mmCIF file of C-alpha atoms in Angstrom:
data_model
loop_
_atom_site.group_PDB
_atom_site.id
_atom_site.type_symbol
_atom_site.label_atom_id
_atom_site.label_comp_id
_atom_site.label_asym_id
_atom_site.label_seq_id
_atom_site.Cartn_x
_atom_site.Cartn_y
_atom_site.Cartn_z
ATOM 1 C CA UNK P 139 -14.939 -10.438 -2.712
ATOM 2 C CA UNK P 140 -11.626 -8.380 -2.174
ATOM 3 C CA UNK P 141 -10.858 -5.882 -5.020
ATOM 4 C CA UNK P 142 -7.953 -4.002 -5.295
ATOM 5 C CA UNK P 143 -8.073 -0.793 -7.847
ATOM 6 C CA UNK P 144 -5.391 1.236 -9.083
ATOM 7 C CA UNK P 145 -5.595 4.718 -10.871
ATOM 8 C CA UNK P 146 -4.274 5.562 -13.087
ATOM 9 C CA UNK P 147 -4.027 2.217 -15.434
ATOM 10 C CA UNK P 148 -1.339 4.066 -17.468
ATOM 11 C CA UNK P 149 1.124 6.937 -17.249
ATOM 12 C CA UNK P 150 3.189 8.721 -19.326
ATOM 13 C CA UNK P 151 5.172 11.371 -17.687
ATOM 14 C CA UNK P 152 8.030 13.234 -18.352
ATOM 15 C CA UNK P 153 11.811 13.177 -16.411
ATOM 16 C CA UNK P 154 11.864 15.023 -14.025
ATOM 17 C CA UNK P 155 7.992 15.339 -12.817
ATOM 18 C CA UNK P 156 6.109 14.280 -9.924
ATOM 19 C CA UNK P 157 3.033 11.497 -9.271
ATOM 20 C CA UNK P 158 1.001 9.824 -7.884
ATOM 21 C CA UNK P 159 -0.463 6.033 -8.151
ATOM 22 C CA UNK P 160 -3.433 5.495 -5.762
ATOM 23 C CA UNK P 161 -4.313 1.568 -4.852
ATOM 24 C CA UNK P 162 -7.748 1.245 -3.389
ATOM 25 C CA UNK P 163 -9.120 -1.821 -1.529
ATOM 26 C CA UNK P 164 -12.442 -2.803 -0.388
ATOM 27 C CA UNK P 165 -12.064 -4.864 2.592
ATOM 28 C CA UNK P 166 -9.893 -4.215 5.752
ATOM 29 C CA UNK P 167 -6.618 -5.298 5.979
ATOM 30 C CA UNK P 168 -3.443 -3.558 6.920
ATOM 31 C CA UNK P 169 -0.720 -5.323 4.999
ATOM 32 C CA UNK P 170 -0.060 -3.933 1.454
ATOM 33 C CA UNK P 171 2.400 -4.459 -0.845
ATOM 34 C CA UNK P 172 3.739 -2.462 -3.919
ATOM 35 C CA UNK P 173 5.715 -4.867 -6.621
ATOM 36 C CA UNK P 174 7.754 -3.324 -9.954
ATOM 37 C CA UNK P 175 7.472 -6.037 -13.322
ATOM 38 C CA UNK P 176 9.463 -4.689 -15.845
ATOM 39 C CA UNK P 177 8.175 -6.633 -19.529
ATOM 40 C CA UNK P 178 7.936 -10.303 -19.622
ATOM 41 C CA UNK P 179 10.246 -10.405 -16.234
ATOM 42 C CA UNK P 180 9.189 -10.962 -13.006
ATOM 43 C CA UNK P 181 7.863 -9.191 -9.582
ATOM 44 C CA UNK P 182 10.089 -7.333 -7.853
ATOM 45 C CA UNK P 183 9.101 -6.144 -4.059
ATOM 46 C CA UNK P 184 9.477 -3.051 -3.349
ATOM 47 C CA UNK P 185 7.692 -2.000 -0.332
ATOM 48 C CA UNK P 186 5.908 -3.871 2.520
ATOM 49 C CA UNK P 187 3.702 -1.634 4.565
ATOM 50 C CA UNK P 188 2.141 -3.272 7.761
ATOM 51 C CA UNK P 189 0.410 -0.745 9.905
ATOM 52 C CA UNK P 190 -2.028 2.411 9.278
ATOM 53 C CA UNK P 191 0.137 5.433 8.681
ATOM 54 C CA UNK P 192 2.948 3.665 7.867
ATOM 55 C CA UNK P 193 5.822 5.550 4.934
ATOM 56 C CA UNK P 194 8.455 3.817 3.270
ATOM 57 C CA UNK P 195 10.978 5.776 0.889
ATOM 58 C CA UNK P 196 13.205 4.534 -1.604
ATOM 59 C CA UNK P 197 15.152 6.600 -4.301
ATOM 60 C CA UNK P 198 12.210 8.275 -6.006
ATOM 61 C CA UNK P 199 9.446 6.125 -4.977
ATOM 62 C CA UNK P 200 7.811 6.533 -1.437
ATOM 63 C CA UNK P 201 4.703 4.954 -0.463
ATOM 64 C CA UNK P 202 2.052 5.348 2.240
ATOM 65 C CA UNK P 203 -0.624 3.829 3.565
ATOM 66 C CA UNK P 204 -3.610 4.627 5.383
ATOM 67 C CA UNK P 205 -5.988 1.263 6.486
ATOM 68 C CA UNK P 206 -9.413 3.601 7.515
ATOM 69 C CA UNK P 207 -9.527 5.009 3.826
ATOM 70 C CA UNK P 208 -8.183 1.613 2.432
ATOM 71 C CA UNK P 209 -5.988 3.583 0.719
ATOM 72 C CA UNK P 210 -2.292 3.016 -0.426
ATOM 73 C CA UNK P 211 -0.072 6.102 -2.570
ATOM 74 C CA UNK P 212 3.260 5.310 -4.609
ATOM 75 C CA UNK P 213 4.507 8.726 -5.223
ATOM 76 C CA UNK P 214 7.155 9.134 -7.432
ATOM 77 C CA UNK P 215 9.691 12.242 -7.348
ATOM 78 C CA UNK P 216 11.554 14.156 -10.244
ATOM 79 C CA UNK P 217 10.814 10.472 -12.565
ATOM 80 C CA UNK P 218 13.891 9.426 -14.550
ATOM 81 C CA UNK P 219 13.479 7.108 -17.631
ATOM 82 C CA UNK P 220 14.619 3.788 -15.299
ATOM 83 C CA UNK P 221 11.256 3.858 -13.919
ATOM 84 C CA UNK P 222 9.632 2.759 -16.554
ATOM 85 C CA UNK P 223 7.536 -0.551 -15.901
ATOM 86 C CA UNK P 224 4.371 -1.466 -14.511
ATOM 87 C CA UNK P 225 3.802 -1.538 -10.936
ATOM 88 C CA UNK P 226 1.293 -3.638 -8.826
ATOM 89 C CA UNK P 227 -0.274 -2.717 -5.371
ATOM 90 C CA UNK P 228 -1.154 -6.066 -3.443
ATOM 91 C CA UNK P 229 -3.603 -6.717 -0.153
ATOM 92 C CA UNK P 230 -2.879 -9.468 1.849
ATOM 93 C CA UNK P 231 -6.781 -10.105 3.585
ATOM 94 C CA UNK P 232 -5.921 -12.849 5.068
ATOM 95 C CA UNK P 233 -3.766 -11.852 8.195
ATOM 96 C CA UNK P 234 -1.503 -14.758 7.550
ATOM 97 C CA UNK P 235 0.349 -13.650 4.338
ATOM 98 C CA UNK P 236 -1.121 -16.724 2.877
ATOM 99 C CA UNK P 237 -2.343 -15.234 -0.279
ATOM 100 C CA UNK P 238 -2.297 -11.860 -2.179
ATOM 101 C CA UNK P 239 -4.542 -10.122 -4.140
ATOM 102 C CA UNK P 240 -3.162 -8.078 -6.685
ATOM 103 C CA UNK P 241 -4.315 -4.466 -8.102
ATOM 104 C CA UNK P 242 -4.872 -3.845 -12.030
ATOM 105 C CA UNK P 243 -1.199 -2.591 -12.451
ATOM 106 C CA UNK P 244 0.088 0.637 -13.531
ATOM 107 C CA UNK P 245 1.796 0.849 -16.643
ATOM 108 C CA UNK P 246 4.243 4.144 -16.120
ATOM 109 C CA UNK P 247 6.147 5.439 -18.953
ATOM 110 C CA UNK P 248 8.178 8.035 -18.297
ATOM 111 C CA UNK P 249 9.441 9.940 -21.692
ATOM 112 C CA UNK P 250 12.425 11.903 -22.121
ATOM 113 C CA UNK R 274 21.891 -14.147 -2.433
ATOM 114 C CA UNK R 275 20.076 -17.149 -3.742
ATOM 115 C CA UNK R 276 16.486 -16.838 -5.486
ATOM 116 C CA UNK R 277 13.656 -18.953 -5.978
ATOM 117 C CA UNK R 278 14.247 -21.103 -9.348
ATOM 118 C CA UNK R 279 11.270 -22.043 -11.535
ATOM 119 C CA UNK R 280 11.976 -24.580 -14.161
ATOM 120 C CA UNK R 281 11.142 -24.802 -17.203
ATOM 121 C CA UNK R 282 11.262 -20.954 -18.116
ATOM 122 C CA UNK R 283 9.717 -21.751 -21.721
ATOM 123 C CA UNK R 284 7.158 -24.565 -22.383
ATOM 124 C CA UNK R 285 5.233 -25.095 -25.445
ATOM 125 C CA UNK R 286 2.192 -27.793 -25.338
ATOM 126 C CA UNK R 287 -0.617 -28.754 -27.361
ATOM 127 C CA UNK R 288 -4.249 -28.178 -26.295
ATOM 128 C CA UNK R 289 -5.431 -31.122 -23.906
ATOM 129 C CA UNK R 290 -1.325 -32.250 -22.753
ATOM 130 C CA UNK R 291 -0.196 -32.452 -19.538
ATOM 131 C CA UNK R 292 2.240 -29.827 -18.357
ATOM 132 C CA UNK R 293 4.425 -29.773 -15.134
ATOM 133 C CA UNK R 294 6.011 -26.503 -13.581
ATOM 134 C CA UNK R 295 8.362 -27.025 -10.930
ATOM 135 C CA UNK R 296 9.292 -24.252 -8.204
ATOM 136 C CA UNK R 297 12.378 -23.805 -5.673
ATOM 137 C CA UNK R 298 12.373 -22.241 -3.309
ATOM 138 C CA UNK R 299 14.778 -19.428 -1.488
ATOM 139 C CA UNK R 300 16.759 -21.791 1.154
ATOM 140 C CA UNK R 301 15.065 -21.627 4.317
ATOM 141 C CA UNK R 302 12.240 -20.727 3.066
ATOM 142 C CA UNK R 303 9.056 -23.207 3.936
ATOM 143 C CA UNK R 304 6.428 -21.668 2.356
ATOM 144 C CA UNK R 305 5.767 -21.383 -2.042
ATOM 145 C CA UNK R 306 2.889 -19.886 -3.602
ATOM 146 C CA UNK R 307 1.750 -19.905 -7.607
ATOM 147 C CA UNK R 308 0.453 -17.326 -9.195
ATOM 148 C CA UNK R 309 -1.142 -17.254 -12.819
ATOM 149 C CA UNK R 310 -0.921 -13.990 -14.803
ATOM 150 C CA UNK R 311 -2.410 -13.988 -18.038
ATOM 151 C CA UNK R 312 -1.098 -11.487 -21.268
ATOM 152 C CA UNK R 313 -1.896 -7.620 -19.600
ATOM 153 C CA UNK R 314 -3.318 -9.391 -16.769
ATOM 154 C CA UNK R 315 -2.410 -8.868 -12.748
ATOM 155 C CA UNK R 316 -1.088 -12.104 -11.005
ATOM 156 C CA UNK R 317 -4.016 -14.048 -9.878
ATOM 157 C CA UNK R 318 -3.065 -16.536 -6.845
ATOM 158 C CA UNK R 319 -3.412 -20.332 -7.337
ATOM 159 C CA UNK R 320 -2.507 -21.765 -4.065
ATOM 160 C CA UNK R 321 -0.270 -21.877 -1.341
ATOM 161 C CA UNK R 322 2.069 -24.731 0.826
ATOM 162 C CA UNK R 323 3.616 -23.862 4.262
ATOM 163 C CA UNK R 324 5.462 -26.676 5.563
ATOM 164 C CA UNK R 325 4.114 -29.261 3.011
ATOM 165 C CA UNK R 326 0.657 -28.840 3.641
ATOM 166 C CA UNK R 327 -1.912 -26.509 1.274
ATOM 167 C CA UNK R 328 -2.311 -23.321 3.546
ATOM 168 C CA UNK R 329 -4.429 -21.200 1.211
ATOM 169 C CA UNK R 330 -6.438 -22.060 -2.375
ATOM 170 C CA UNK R 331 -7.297 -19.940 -4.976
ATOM 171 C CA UNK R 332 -8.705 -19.832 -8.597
ATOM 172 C CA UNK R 333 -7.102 -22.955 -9.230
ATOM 173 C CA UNK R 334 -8.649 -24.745 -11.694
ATOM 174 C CA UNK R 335 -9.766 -28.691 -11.130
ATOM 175 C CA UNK R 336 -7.912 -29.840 -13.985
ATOM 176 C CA UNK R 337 -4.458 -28.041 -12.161
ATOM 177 C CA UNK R 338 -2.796 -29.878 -8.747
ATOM 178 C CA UNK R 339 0.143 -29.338 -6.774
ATOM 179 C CA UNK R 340 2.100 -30.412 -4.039
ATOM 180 C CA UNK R 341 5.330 -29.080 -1.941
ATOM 181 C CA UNK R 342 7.478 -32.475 -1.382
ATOM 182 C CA UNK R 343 10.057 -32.790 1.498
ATOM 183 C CA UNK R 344 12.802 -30.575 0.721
ATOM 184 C CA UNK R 345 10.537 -27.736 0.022
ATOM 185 C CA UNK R 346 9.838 -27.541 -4.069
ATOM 186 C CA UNK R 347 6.958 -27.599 -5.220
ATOM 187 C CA UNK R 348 4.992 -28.800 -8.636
ATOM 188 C CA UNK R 349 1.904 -27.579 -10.326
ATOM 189 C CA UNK R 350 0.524 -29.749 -12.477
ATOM 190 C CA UNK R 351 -1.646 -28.886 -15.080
ATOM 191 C CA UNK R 352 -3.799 -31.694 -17.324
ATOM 192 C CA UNK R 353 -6.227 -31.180 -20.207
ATOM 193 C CA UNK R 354 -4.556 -27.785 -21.352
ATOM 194 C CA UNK R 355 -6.829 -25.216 -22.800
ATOM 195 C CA UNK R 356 -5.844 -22.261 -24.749
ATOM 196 C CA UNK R 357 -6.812 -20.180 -21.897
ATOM 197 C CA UNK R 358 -3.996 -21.474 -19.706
ATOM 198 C CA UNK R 359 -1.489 -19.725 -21.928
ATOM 199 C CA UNK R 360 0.225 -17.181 -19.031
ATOM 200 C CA UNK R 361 3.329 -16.400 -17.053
ATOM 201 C CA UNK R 362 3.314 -18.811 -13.933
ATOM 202 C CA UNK R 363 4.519 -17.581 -10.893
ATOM 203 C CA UNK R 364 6.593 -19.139 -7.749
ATOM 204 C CA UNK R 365 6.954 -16.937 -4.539
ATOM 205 C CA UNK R 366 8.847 -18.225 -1.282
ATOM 206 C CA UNK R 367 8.522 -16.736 2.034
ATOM 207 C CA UNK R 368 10.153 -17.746 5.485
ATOM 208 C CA UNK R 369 7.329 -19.094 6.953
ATOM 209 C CA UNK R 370 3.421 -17.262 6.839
ATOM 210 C CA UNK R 371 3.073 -14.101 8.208
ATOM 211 C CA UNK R 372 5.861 -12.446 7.040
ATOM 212 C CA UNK R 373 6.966 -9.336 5.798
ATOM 213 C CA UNK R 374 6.896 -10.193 1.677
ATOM 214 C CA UNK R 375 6.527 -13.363 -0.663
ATOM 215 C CA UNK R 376 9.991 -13.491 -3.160
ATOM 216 C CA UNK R 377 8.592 -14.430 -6.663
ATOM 217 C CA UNK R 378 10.566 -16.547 -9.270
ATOM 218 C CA UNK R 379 11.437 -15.488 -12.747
ATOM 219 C CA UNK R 380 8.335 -17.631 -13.919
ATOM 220 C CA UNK R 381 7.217 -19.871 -16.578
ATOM 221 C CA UNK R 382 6.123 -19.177 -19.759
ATOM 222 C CA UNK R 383 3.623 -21.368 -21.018
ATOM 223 C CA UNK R 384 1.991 -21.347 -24.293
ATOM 224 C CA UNK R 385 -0.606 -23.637 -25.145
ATOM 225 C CA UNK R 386 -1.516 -24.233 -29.213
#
């Protein structure tokens, strides 16, 4: 059975600071997917990464991934209060984009 | 640009009703998938339709069906309600399997008392 972990479950870090959320799978796959859901609102994608190695930056937020470790990073640069929400790694195991398996979430709060 | 639509966004039933959620999807896009995400929960995937047919099945319970119909929406329907179905439901679209990401809906709250 696939599992998908993310670490922390919750952050609270100030503006202006840098982190790191780490999304760990247990079976092999090399598609991975990071969503944003602010409250009660719906998934937003934010980055699709399809090969080992691959980086993807956007504003603040720049993910990586690396397939041998099963391991995906959302860092997060100089965090402003807009980033606030939870955010969701996703696997797709099935080659075919057919499903996704979701991590536990992150809940970042990022405090004045 | 267009999104996918879910409809209803609220829906209140009684334990053991019937519910139906219906999805549409992004225009040109042949392939919807449901997801159920319970209160503090992740999404958990229910199924999937690519060109009308089920492509992919999930924790979807036996009492829960759906369908994608001709032009592309799709319905879940849900019979015997339990408490336990109470959750945000989910509608992605892609362009087809095998693509880069799956576009999710603003979902559809449903509370079961």
């Amino acid at each position: 059975e696939l599992k998908v972990e993310q670490n922390p479950l919750f952050l609270s870090m100030q503006e202006g600071k840098n982190y790191t959320i780490y999304c760990n799978y247990s079976t092999t796959s090399d598609r991975l997917y990071w969503y944003r859901q602010d409250p009660g609102k719906s998934l937003e994608s934010l980055f699709v990464l399809l090969s080992n190695g691959a980086v993807k930056q956007e504003g603040r937020l720049m993910a990586s991934l690396d397939t041998k470790a099963r391991l995906s990073t959302l860092h997060i640069t100089a965090a402003v209060h807009d980033l606030s929400a939870t955010y969701f790694c996703a696997v797709d195991y099935t080659g075919t984009a057919s499903k996704l398996t979701f991590g536990t979430g992150t809940r970042l709060q990022v405090t004045l | 640009a267009a999104g996918v639509i879910q409809s209803p966004r609220h829906l209140i039933k009684e334990k053991r009703e019937t519910a139906t959620l219906k999805c549409y999807p992004i225009p040109r896009h042949d392939t919807v998938y449901w997801y159920q995400q319970g209160p503090g929960q992740d999404p958990q995937f229910l199924i999937s339709f690519y060109e009308k047919m089920q492509s992919d099945k999930g924790s979807i319970p036996d009492r829960f069906s759906a369908q994608q119909f001709s032009d592309y929406h799709s319905e879940l329907n849900m019979s015997s309600l339990e408490l336990g179905d109470s959750a945000l439901y989910f509608c992605a679209s892609s362009p087809g399997l095998a693509v880069d990401t799956q576009y999710f809906g603003p979902g559809t709250r449903l509370t079961v008392l």
